[in-house]
Every structure is written in C-alpha cells, then in structure tokens.
Coordinates of C-alpha atoms and ligand atoms in Angstrom, one line a residue:
X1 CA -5.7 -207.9 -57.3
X2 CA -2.8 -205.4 -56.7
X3 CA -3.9 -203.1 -54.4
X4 CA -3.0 -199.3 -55.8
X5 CA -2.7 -196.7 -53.0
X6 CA -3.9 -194.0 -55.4
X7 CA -6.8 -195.7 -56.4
X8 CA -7.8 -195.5 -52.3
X9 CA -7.1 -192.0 -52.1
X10 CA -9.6 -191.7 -55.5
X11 CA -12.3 -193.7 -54.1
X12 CA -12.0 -191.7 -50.8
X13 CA -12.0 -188.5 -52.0
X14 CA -14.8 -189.0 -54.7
X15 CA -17.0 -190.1 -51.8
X16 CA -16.7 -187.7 -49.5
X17 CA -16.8 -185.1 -51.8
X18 CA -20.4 -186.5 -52.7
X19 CA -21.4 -186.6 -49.6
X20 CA -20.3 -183.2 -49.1
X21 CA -21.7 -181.8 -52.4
X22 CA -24.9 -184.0 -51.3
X23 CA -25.3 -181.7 -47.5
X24 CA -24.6 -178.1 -49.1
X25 CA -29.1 -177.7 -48.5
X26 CA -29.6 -179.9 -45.7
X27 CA -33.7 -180.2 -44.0
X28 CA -31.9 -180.2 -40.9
X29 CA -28.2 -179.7 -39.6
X30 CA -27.6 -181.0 -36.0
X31 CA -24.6 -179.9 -34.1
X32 CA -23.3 -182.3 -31.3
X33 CA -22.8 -186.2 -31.7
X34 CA -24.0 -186.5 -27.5
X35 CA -27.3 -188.4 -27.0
X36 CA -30.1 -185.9 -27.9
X37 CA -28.4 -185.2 -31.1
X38 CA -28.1 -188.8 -32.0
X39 CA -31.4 -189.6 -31.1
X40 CA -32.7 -186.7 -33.0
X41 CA -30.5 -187.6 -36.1
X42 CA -32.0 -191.2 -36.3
X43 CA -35.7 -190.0 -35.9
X44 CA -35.3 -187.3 -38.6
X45 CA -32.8 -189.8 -40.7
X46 CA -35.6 -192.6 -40.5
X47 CA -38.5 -190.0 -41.4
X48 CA -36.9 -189.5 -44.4
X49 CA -35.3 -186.2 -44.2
X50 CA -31.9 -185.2 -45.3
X51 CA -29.9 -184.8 -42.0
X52 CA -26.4 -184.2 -41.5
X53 CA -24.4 -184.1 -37.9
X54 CA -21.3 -182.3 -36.7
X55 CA -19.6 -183.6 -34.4
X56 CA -16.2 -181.3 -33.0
X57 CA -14.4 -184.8 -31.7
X58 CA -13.5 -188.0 -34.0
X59 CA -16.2 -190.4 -32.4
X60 CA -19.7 -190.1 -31.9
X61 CA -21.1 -190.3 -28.3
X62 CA -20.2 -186.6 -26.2
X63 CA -21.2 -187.7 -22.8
X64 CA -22.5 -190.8 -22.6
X65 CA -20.0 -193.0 -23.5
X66 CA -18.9 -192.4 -19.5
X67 CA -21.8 -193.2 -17.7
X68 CA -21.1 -191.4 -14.1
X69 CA -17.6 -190.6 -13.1
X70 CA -16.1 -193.1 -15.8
X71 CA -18.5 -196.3 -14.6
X72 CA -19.3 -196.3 -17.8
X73 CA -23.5 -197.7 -17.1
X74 CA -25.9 -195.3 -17.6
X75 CA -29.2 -194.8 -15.7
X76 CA -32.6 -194.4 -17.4
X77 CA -36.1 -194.5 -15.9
X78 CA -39.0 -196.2 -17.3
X79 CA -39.7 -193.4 -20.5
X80 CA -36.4 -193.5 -21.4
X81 CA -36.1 -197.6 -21.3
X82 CA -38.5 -197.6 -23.7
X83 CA -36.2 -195.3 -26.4
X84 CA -33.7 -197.6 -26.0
X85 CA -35.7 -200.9 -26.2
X86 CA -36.9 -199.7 -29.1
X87 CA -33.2 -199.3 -31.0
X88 CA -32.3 -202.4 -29.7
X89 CA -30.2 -201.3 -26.4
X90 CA -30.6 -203.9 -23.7
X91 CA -31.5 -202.6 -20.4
X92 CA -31.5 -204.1 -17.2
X93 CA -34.1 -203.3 -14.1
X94 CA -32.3 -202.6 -11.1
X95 CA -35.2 -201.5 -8.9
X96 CA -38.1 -199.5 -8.3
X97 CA -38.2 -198.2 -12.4
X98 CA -34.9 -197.5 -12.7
X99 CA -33.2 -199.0 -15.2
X100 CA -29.1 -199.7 -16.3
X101 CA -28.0 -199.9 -19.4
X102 CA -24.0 -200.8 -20.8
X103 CA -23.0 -197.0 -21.5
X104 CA -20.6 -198.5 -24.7
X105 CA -23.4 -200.7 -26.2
X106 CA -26.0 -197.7 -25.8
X107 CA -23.5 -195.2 -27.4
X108 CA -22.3 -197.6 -30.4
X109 CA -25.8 -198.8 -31.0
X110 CA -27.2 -195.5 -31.2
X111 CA -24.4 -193.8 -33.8
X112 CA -24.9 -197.4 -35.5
X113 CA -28.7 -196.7 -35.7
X114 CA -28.4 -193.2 -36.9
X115 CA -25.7 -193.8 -39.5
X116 CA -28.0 -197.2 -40.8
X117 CA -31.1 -194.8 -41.2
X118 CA -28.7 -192.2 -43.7
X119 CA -28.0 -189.8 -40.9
X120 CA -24.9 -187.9 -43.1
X121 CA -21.8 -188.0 -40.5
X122 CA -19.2 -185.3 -40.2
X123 CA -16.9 -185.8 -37.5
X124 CA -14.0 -184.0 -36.8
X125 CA -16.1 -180.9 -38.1
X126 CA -16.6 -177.9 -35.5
X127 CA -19.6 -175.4 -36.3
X128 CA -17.7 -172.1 -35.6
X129 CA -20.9 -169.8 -36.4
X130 CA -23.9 -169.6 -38.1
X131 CA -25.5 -167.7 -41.1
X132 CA -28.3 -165.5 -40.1
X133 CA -30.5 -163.7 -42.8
X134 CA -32.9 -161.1 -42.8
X135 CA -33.8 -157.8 -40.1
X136 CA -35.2 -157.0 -37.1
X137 CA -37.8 -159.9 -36.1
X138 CA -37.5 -161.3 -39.6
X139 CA -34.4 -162.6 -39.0
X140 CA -33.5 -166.2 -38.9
X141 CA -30.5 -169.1 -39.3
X142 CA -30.5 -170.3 -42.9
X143 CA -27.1 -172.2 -42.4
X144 CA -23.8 -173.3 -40.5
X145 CA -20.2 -172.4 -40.8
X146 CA -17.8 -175.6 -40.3
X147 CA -14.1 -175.8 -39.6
X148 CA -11.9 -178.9 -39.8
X149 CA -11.3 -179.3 -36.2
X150 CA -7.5 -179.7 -36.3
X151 CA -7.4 -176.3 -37.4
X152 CA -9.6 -175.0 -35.2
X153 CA -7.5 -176.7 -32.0
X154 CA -4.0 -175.5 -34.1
X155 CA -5.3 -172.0 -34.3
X156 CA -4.8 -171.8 -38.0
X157 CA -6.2 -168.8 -39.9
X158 CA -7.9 -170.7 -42.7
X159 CA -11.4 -170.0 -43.4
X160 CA -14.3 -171.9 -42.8
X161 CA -17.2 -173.5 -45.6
X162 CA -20.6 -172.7 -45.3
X163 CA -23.9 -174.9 -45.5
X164 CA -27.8 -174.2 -45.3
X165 CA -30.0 -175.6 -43.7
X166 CA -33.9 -175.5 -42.9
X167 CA -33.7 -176.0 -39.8
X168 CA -30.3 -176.0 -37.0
X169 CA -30.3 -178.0 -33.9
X170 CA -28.3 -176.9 -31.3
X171 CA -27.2 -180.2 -29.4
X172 CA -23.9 -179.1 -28.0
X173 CA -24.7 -179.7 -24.6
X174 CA -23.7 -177.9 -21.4
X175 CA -21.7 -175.2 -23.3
X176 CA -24.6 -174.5 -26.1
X177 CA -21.6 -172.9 -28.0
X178 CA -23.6 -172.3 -31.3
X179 CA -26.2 -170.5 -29.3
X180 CA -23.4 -168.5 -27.7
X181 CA -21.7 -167.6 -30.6
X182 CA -25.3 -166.6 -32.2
X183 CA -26.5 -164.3 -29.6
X184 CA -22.7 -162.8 -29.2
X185 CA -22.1 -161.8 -33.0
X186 CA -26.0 -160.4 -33.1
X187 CA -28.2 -158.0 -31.9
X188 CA -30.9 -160.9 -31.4
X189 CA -33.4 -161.9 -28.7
X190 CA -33.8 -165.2 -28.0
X191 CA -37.4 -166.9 -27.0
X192 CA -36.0 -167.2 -23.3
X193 CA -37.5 -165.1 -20.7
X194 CA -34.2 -162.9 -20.7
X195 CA -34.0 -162.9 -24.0
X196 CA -30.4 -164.4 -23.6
X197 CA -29.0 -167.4 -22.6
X198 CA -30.4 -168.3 -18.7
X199 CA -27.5 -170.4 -18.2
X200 CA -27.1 -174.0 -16.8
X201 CA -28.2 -174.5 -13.0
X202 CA -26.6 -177.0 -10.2
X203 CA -27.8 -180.7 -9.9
X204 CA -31.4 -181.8 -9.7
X205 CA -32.2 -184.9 -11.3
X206 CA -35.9 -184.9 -10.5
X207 CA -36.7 -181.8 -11.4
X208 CA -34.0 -181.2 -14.6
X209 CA -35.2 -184.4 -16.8
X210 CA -38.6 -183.1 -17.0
X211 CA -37.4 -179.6 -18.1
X212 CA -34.7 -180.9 -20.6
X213 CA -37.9 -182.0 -21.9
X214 CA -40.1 -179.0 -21.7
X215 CA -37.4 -176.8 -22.8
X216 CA -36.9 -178.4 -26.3
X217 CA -38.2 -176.0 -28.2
X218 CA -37.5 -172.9 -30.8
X219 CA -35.3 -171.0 -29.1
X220 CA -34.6 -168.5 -32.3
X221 CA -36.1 -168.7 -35.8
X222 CA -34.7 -171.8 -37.5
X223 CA -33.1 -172.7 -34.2
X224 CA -34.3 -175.9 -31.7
X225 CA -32.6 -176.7 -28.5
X226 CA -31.9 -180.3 -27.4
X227 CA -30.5 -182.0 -24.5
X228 CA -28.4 -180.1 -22.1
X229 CA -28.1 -177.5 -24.4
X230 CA -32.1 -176.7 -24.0
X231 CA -31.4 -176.9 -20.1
X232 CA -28.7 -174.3 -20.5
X233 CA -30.5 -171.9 -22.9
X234 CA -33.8 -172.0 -20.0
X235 CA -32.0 -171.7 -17.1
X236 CA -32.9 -174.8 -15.7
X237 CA -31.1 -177.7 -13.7
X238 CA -28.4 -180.6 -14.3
X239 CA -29.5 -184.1 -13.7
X240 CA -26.1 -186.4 -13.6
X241 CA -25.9 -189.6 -15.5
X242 CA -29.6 -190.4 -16.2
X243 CA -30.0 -190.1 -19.8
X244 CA -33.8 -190.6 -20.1
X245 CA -34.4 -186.8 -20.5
X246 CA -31.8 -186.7 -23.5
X247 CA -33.3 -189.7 -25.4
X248 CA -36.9 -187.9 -25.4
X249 CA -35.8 -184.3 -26.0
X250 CA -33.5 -185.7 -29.2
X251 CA -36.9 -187.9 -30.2
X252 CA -38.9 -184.7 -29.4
X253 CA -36.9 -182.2 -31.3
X254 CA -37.4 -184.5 -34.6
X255 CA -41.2 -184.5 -34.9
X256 CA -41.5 -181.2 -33.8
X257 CA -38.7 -180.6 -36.8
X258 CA -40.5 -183.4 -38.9
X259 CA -44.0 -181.2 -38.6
X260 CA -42.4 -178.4 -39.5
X261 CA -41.2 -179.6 -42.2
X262 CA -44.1 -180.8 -43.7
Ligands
LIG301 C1 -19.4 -179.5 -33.3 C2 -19.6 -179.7 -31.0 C3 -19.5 -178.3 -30.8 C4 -19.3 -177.5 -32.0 C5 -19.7 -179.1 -28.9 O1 -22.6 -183.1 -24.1 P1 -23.3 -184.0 -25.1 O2 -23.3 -185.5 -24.7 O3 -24.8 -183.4 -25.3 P2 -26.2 -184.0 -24.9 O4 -27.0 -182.7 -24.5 O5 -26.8 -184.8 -26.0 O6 -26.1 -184.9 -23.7 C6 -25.6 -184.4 -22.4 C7 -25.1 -185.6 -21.6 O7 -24.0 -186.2 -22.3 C8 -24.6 -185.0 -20.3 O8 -23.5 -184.3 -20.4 C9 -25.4 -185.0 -19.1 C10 -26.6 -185.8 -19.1 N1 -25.0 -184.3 -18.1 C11 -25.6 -184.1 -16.9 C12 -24.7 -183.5 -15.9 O9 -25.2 -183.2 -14.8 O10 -23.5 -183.4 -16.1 O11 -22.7 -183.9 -26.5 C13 -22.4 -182.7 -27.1 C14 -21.5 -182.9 -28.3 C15 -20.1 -183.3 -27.8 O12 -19.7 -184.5 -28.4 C16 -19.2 -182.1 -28.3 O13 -17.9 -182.5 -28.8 C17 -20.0 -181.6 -29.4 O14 -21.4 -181.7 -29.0 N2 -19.8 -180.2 -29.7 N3 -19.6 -180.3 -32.2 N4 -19.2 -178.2 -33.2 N5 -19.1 -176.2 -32.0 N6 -19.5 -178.0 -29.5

C-alpha cells in the first residue's frame, strides 16, 4: 500500500469531528485531566454515561505525574490503595498504612483506564467560561465554553465553541478557574458559607484529605467540586503529595453525578 498523506488528514479530521459532533449534549463535562478528574471520568465512563474531559495541557495527569518535589512516587493511605488496586496500579506498603505507588505508572494507567471505559478526551482544550441559564435562584450551568489552548496562551481574538452539559465538574485543582470565572461574570451565590470562593488554606495533610472528601459536593446548580478544587471552593487545607483524598473525591463526585442522573 502507498501511503497517501491526504487520506491521513481525511481519516483524522472525520474522526475527530465525530467525536466532536458526538460531545455537543454531554451527561457530564469534567474540566481538569489531574487525578480527581480522571478518576471521576472513568467511574462515570464505566457507568455508562457520556463523559467528555478538558484538559488545558497536551497530556493527561495535572499534578500527579510529580509525586513530591519531582520524586515522582506518590503516597496513599489504606482508602486510597484500594482505588488504585482496583485499576490495576501496583502499590507498595512502606509502613504503618502508608502506601507508595510509581507516580508515572499511576498517572498512565489511570488516563489508560478512563480512555478504555469511553471517557471522550479533549486535550489541548481550555474551558474559558461557562453557559449559565435561567434567573435569580433558578439559575444553573447548562454548558462550557472551550478554546484551543494555543490560542488561548497566543492571546488570539478568536472565539470560543460552546457545549452542554447535564452536569459540569470543576476539577481544575488549586486555581478552581471555572468556578472563578463563574462567580466573577455573575451575580451568583455559591453553596459555600460566604457564598464565594473560601479560598485554599496552608498545609495539613491530616486534616485536608478528609475535607477534600467532605467538600465534594454541589457547589452551584449543575456544578460539583472535586479534588483540590473542592478544597479551595470550602476553604479548607492542602495535604502535599498524598493522593488518597483525590482518588475518592473523583470516585465520589461520579455516583453522586451517576444518582443524579438517574
Ligand atoms: C482545562 C484546566 C483548566 C481549564 C486547569 O491540579 P490537578 O492535578 O487537580 P486535582 O485536584 O485532581 O489534583 C490535585 C493534585 O494534583 C495536587 O495538586 C495536590 C494533591 N496538591 C496538594 C498540595 O499541597 O499541593 O489537575 C488539574 C488540571 C491540570 O492538568 C490543569 O492543566 C487543568 O486541570 N486545568 N483544563 N481548562 N480552564 N484549568
């Protein structure tokens, strides 16, 4: 067989293009490629729903790909062991239930995992705002507004596309930029005790994995917070490089989202 470049640029644009044409009403969109929204992507993805994830940077991974300070293990304790036994990550006891696992094989197996179950991946895609319908306490997120993320870093004026989506999780991490951008663009409380975003407090491992948990909830209509981001948007503590809290607040998220979407 010859091989014809224009036959390769075909094939390449006819399937993306489905794919594309096959997210514009997603169940659920997930912003943020870190652990919580991978994890969440794969339970959702393997429940059957129709998923999609943005990720801002070409791979798939945010934070954990570094483990602590770029010794790239990562720490889990016995809860979160079990998340990753289950997906087929090795883990290795050190002592007294705490756990290591290879911070490369636990990143790679997980976007493997997710994109295996039909978790719809676009990387390279920045979520520059949302959709927001309705007034007063009726109103809610129905969709996402994507970028190509080379032109959001150039700086281009070119305008984004528009999805919608059931349901939007906000996995972006310490910045929680969609939840930013939703509360500075509209008069909106959030379900905070503020009403506003309480904003990321200093290091407490103890005490920040349970809350990552604990604060993965509705934090709008149409909105969930997951990971870091749900510690950010609480007010609540950072823990370091155990990622326990992240694997159970991305597999909490997707039945909460799952329920709902029964
Ligand atoms: C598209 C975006 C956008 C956008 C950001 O930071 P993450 O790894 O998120 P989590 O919450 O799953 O995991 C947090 C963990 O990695 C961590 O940082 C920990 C445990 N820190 C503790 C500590 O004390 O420091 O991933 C977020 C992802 C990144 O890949 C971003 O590129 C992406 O979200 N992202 N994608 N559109 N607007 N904003």
């Amino acid at each position: 067989m010859q091989i014809d470049e224009r036959m390769i640029t075909e094939a390449i644009i006819t399937e993306f293009h489905n794919k594309f044409m096959d997210s514009l009403d997603l169940d659920v969109a997930i912003v943020g490629a870190g652990p919580s929204g991978l994890t969440a992507a794969y339970r959702l993805a393997r429940a059957g729903r129709k998923v999609a994830l943005f990720e801002r940077k070409l791979s798939l991974g945010g934070g954990m790909w570094g483990g602590g300070m770029n010794y790239n293990i990562i720490a889990v304790q016995e809860s979160g062991k079990t998340i990753l036994e289950e997906m087929g990550i090795p883990c290795k006891a050190y002592r007294d239930g705490y756990f290591t696992a290879d911070a490369v094989v636990a990143t790679t197996t997980l976007a493997s995992k997710a994109a295996l179950a039909g978790v719809r991946f676009f990387n390279c895609m920045t979520v520059e705002d949302v959709a927001v319908r309705g007034e007063g306490d009726q109103q809610r997120v129905t969709g996402i507004v994507i970028n190509s993320s080379p032109i959001e870093m150039s700086g281009l004026h070119v305008d984004p596309l528009v999805l919608n989506c059931k349901y939007l999780i906000e996995a972006t991490g310490h910045p929680t930029e969609v939840l930013k951008t939703l509360v500075r663009k509209n008069a909106i409380k959030l379900n905070t005790p503020s009403g506003g975003i309480e904003g990321e407090r200093s290091m407490w491992a103890d005490k920040a994995e349970s809350t990552t948990v604990d604060n993965t909830r509705e934090v709008f209509p149409g909105v969930y917070v997951t990971g870091m981001a749900a510690n950010a948007a609480y007010g609540a503590h950072r823990m370091g490089p155990i990622f326990g809290g992240m694997l159970l607040s991305g597999c909490k998220v997707a039945d909460i989202i799952d329920k709902a979407l029964d």
